[in-house]
Coordinates of C-alpha atoms in Angstrom, one line a residue:
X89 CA -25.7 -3.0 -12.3
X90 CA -27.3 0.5 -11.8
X91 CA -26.2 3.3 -14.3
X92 CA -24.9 5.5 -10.9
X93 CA -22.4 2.5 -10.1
X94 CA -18.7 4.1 -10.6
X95 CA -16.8 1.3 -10.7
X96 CA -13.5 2.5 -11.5
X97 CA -13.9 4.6 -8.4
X98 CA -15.3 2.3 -6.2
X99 CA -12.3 0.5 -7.1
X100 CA -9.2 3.1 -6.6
X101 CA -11.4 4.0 -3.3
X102 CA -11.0 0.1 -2.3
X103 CA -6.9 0.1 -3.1
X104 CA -6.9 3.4 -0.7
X105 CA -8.8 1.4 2.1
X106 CA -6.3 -1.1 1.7
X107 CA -2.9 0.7 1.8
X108 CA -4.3 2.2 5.1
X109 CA -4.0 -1.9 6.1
X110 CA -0.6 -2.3 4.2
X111 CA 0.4 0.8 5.7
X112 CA 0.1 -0.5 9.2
X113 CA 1.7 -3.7 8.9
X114 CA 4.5 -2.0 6.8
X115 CA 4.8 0.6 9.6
X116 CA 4.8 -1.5 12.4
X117 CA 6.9 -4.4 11.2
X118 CA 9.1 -1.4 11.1
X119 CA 9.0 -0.1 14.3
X120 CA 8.7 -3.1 16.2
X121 CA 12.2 -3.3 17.3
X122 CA 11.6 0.3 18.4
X123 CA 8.9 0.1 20.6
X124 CA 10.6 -3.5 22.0
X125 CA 13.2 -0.9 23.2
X126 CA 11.3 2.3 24.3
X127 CA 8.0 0.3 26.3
X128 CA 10.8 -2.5 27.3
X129 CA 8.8 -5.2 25.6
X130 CA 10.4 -8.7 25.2
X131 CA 9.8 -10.9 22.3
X132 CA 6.6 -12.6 23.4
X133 CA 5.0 -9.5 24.3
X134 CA 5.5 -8.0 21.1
X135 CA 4.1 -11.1 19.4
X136 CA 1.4 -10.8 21.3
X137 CA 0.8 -6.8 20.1
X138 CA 1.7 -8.2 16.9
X139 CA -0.6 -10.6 17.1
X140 CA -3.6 -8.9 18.2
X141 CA -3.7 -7.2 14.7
X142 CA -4.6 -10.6 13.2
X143 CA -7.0 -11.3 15.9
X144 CA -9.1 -8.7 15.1
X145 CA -8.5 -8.7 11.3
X146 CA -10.8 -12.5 11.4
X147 CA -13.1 -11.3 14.1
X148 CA -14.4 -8.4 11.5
X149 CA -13.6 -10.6 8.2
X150 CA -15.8 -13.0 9.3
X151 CA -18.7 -11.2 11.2
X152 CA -18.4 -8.6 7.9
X153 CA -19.1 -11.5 5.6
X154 CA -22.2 -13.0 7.1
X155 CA -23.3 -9.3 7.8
X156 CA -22.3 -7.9 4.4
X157 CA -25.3 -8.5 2.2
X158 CA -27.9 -7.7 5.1
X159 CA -26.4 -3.9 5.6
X160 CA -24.4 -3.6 2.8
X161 CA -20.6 -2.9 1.7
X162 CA -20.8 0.7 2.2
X163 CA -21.9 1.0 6.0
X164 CA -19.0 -1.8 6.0
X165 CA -16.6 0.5 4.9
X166 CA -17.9 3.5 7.1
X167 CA -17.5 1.3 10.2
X168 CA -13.8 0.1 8.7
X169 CA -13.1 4.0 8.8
X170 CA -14.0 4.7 12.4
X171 CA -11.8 1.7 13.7
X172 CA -8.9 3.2 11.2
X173 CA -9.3 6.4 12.8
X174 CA -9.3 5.1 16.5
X175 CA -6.7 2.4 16.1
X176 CA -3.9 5.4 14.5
X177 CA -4.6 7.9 17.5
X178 CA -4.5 5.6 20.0
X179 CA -1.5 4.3 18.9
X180 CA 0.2 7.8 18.4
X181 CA -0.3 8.6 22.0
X182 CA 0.6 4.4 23.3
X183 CA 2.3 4.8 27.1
X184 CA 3.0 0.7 26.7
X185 CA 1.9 -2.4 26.8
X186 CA -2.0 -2.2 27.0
X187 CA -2.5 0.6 24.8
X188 CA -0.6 -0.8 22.0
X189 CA -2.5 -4.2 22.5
X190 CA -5.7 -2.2 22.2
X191 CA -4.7 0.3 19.6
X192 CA -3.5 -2.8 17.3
X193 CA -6.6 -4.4 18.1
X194 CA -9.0 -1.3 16.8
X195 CA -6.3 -1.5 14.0
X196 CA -6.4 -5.2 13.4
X197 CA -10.6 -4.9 13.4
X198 CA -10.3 -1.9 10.8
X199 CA -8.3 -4.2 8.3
X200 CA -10.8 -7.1 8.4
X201 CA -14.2 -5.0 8.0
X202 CA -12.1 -3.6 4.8
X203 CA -11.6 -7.0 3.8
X204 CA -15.2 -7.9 4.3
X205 CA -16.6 -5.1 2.3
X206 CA -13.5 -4.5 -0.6
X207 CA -13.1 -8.3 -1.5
X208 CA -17.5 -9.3 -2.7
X209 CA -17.3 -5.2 -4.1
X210 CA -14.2 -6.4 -6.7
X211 CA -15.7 -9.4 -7.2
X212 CA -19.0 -8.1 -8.0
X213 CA -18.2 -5.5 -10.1
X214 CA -15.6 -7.3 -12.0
X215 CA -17.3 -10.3 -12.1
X216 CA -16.1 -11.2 -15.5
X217 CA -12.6 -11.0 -14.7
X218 CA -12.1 -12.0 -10.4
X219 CA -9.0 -13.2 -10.2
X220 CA -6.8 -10.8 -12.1
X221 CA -8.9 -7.9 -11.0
X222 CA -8.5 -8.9 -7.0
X223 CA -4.6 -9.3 -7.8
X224 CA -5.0 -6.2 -8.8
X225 CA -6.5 -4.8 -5.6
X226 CA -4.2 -6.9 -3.6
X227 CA -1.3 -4.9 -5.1
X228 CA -1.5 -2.0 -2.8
X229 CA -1.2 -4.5 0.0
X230 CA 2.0 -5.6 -0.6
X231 CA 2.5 -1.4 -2.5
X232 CA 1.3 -0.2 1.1
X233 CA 4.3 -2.5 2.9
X234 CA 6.7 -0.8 0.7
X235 CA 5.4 2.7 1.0
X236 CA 5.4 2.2 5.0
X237 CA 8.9 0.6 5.2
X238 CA 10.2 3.1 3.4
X239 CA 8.3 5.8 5.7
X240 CA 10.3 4.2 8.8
X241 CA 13.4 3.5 7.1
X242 CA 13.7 7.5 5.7
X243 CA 11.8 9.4 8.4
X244 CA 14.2 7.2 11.1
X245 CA 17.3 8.0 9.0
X246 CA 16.3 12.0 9.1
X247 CA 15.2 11.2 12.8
X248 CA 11.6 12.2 12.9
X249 CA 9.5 10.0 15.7
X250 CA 7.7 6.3 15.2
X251 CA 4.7 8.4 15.9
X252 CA 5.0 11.1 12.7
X253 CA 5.5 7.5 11.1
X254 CA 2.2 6.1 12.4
X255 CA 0.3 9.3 11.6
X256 CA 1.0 9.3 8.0
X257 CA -1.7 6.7 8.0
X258 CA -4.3 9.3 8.9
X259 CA -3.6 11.1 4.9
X260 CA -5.2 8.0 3.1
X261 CA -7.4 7.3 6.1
X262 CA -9.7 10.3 5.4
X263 CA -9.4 9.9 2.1
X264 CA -11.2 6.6 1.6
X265 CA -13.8 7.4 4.2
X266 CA -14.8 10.7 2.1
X267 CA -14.7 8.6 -0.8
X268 CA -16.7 6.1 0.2
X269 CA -19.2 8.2 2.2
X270 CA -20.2 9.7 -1.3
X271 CA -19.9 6.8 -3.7
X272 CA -23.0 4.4 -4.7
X273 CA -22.9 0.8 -4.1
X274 CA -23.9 -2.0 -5.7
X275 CA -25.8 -5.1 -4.1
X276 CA -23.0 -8.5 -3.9
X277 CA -23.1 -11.1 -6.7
X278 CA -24.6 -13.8 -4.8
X279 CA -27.6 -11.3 -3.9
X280 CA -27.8 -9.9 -7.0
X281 CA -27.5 -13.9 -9.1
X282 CA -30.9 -15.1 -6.9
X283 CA -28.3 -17.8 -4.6
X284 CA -30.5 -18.0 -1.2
X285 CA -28.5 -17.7 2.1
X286 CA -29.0 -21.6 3.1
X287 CA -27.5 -22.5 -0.7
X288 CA -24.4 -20.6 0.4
X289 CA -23.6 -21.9 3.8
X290 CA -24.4 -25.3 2.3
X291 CA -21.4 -24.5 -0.6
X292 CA -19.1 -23.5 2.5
X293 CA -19.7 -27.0 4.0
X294 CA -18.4 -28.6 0.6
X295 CA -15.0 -30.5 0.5
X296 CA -13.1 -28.1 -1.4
X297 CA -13.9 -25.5 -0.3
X298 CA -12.8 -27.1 3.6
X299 CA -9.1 -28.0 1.4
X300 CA -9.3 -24.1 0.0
X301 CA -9.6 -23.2 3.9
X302 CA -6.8 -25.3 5.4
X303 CA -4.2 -24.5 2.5
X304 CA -5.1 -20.8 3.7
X305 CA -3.7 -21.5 6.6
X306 CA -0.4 -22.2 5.5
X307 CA 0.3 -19.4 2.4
X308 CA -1.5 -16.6 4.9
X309 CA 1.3 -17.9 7.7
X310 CA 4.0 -17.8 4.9
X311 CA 3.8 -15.1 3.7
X312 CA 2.6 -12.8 6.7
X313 CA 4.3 -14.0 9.4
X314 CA 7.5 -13.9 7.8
X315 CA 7.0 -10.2 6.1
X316 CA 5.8 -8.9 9.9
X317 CA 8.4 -10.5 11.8
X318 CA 11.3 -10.1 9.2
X319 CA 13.2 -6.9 11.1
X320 CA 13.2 -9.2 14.2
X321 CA 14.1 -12.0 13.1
X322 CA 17.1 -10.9 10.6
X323 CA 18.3 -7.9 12.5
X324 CA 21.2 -9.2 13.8
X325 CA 22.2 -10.7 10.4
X326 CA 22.3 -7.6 8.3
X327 CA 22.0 -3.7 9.2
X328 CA 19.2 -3.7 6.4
X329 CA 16.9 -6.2 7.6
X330 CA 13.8 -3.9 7.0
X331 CA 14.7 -3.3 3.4
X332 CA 14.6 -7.0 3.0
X333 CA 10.6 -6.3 3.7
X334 CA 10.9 -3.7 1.1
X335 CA 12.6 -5.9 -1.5
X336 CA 10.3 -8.9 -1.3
X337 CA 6.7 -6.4 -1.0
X338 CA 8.4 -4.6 -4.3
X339 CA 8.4 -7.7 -6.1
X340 CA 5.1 -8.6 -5.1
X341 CA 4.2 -5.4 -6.2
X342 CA 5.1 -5.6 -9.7
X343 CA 4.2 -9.3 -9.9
X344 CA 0.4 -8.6 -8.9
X345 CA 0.3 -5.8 -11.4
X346 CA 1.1 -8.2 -14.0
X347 CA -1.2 -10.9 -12.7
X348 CA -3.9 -11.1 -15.7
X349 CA -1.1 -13.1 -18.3
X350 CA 0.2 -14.6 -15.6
X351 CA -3.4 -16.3 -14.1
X352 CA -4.5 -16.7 -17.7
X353 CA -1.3 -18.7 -18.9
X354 CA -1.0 -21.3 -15.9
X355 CA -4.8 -21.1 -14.2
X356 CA -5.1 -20.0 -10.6
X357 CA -4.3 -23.5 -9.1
X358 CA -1.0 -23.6 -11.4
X359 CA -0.2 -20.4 -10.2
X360 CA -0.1 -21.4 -6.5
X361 CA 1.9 -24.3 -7.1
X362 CA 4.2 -22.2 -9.0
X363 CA 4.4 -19.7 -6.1
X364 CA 4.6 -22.7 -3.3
X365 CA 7.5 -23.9 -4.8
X366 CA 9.5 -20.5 -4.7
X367 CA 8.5 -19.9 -1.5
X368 CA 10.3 -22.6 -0.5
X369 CA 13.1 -21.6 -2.3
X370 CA 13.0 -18.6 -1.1
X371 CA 13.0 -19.2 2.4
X372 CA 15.5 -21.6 2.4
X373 CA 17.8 -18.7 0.9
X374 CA 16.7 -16.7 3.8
X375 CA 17.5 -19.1 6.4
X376 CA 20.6 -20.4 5.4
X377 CA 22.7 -17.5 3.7
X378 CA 24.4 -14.2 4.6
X379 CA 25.7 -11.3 2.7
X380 CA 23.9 -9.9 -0.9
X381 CA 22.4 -13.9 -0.8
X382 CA 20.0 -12.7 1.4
X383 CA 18.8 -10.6 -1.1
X384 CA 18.7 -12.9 -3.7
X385 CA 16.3 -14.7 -1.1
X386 CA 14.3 -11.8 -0.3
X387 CA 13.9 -11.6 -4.1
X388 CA 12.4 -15.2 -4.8
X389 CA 10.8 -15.5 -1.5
X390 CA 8.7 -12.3 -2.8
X391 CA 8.0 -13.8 -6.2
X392 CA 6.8 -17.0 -4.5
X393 CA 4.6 -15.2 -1.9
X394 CA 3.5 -12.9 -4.4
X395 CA 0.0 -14.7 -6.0
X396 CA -0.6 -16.6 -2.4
X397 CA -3.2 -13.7 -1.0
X398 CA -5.4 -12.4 -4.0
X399 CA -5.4 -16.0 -6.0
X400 CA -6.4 -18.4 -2.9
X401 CA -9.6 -15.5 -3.1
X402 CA -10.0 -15.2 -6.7
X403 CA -10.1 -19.6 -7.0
X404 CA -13.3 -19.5 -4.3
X405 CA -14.7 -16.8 -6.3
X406 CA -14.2 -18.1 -9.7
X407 CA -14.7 -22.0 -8.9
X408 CA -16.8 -21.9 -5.8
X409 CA -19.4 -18.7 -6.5
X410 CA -22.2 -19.9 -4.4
X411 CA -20.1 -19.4 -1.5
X412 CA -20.5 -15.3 -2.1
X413 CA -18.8 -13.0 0.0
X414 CA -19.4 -15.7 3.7
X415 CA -17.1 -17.6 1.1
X416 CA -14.7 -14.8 0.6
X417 CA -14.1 -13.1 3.9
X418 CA -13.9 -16.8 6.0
X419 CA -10.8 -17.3 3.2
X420 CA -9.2 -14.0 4.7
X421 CA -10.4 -14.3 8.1
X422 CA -8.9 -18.6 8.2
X423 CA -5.7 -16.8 7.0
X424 CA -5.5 -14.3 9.6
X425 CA -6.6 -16.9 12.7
X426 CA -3.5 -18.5 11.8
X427 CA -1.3 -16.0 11.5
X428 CA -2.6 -14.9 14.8
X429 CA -1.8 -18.1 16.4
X430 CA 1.6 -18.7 15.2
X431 CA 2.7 -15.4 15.9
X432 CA 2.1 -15.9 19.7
X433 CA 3.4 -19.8 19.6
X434 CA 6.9 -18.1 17.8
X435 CA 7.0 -15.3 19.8
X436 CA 7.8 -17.5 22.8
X437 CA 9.5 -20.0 21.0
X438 CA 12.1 -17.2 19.6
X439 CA 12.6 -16.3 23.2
X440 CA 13.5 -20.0 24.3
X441 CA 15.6 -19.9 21.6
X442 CA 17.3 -17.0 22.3
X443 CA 17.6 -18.0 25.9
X444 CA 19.1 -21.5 25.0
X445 CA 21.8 -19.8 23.0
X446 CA 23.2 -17.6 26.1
X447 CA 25.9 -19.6 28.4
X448 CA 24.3 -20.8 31.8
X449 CA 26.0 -18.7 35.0
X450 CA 26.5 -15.9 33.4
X451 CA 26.2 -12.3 34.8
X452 CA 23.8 -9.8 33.2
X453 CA 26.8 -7.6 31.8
X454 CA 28.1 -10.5 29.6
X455 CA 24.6 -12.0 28.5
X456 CA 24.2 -8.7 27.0
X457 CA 27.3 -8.4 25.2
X458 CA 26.1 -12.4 23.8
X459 CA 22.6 -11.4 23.4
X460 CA 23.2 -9.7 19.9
X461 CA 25.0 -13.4 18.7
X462 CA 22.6 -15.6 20.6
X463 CA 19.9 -13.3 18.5
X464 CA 22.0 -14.0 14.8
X465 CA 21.5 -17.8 15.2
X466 CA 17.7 -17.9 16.5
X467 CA 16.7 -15.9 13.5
X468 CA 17.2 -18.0 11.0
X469 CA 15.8 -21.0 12.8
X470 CA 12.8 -19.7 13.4
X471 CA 12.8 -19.3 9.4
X472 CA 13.8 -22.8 9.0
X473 CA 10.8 -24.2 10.8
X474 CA 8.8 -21.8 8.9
X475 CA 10.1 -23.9 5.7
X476 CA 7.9 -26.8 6.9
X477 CA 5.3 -25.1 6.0
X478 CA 5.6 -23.9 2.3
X479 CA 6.5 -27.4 1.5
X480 CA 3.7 -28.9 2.3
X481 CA 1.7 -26.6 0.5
X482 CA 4.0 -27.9 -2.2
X483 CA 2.1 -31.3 -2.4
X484 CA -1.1 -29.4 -1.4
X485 CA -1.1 -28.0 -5.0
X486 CA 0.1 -30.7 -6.8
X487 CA -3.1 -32.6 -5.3
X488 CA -5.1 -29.5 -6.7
X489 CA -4.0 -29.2 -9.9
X490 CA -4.8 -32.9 -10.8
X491 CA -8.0 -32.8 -9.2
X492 CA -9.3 -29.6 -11.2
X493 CA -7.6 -30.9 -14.3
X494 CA -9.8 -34.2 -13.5
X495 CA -13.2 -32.2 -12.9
X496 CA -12.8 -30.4 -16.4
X497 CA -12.3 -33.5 -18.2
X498 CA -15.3 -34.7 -16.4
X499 CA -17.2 -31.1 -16.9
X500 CA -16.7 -31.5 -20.9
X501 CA -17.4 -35.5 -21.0
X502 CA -20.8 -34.7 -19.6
X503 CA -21.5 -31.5 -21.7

């Protein structure tokens, strides 16, 4: 690595680039009921605006990946600024439907070229300690949701505007992209280590890496879905649904911070079963209680999503190198795709439920004196099929644990 590589500030310029994407989905997860209300949006069409940001985030995760080590991390990062920039004004000055869908989109685009870039630059310049360090980065993901529930939950209580909200962004916006605009970069890993281009699509092909990919699908839908759509879905439960979000991205917080004994002690596949089985926990706390229990759900639910993110990432990086950042950035951008997809399929669902909940014949003065109840019970259900998912990824882990104890015991009988 070149003498004029900073990488302590390459790295606190990354964490800014990524509470910018914290920051939005904190912010919006926030204001979602909000702008249900003010652009009269129902429940699919703001799971589809929802959505959209994890549309875009794979589009750019991917593209950035298989672009990153022909034009390098830092034109990445310079394009990831632009999009940042767009996506916050246009969404400051939204009149409805369209320009949300496109201003979350820009948004949603923004996050995943950050993604592309940030996740190969921790890698490669901590490349003797990935998964700890990329908890580390993947901290102000979670830190970001706090920081931006907190924005909505304080500026709403003191009544200033979703839009002041939305424009706080623009402070750490302009930050990174000076940063970065100034800041030398190195070359990625797999560049610099020799591995040809072929070698690393050929690694993608490779059966665990295809397992590492599908299990993506289901911690990414875990643990995002249910943190984005958490003010919907238990608003009608308890006045403090969005502090819920706050609670479980705190612990997260905290948890990532102190991910290097944690990663060391139990190994990154131990870790995710660990954090599959209190998910499930967690969850099922969140679906089936009421009252401070909810909190107690909130608070495991956040330990168990806690790891999912940064450790599926650091495992491909630590036990599947040759993959380099293609590897990396189809991880985020499989995770994302899913999201994506079962935000719009729950969207609609939510609404049949809601729908199926309300007595046939009645007028439209009664349905919305029901509507509020018919609301409290879909929730939760919409949690409890969520469950499904978690405990699959239950066994999942179980499977990988065996098999990478098995493949060390066969790594030291051959040495």
């Amino acid at each position: 690595m070149k003498q004029s590589i900073d990488r302590s500030r390459l790295f606190w310029a990354s964490c800014l680039a990524l509470l910018v994407t914290s920051l939005s989905f904190g912010i919006r997860a926030g204001i979602l009921n909000e702008l249900g209300t003010i652009f009269n949006l129902n429940g699919a069409q703001l799971g589809v605006i929802t959505a959209t940001a994890f549309w875009g985030f794979p589009l750019a995760v991917i593209i950035g990946g298989m672009v990153v080590d022909i034009i390098g991390m830092k034109r990445l990062l310079i394009i990831a600024f632009v999009f940042h920039l767009l996506g916050i004004v246009l969404t400051i000055f939204a009149t409805g439907y369209w320009s949300l869908f496109l201003s979350t989109l820009l948004i949603g685009i923004a996050n995943g070229t950050v993604e592309a870039a940030c996740n190969p630059l921790v890698a490669t310049i901590y490349a003797e300690n990935k998964t700890t360090k990329l908890n580390h980065f993947h901290l102000w993901f979670p830190g970001g949701i706090v920081i931006g529930t907190l924005i909505v939950f304080i500026f709403g209580k003191i009544g200033i505007g979703w839009q002041v909200q939305v424009a706080t962004m623009l402070v750490p916006t302009l930050l990174y992209g000076y940063f970065f605009s100034k800041l030398e970069f190195p070359v990625t890993e797999r560049v610099a280590s020799g591995v040809s281009t072929g070698d690393m699509y050929k690694a993608v092909l490779s059966p665990l890496f295809i397992f590492m990919i599908i299990c993506m699908f289901g911690t990414a839908i875990t643990e995002l879905f249910t943190g984005q759509w958490i003010d919907v879905l238990l608003k009608s439960v308890t006045d403090n649904a969005i502090l819920i979000l706050t609670l479980t991205t705190g612990v997260m917080v905290v948890g990532r911070g102190l991910a290097e004994p944690v990663v060391h002690r139990f190994s990154p596949q131990g870790v995710l079963l660990i954090s599959a089985i209190l998910s499930v926990v967690g969850l099922y706390l969140l679906g089936h209680t009421t009252g401070n229990m909810i909190f107690v759900g909130a608070l495991v639910f956040g330990m168990g999503v806690c790891y999912f993110w940064p450790t599926m990432i650091g495992f491909v990086a630590e036990n599947l190198p040759r993959t380099g950042a293609v590897g990396l950035n189809f991880m985020g951008g499989a995770g994302m795709f899913a999201v994506s997809l079962y935000l719009i399929f729950m969207g609609g669902y939510y609404n049949e439920l809601v729908e199926s909940k309300l007595p046939a014949g009645v007028s439209d003065a009664d349905k919305v004196a029901l509507l509020a109840e018919a609301k409290k019970a879909a929730g939760p259900e919409i949690i409890n099929v969520t469950l499904i998912i978690p405990i699959i990824l239950v066994f999942a882990f179980t499977g990988l644990v065996i098999y990478m104890k098995n493949r060390k015991k066969t790594a030291a009988v051959a040495a």
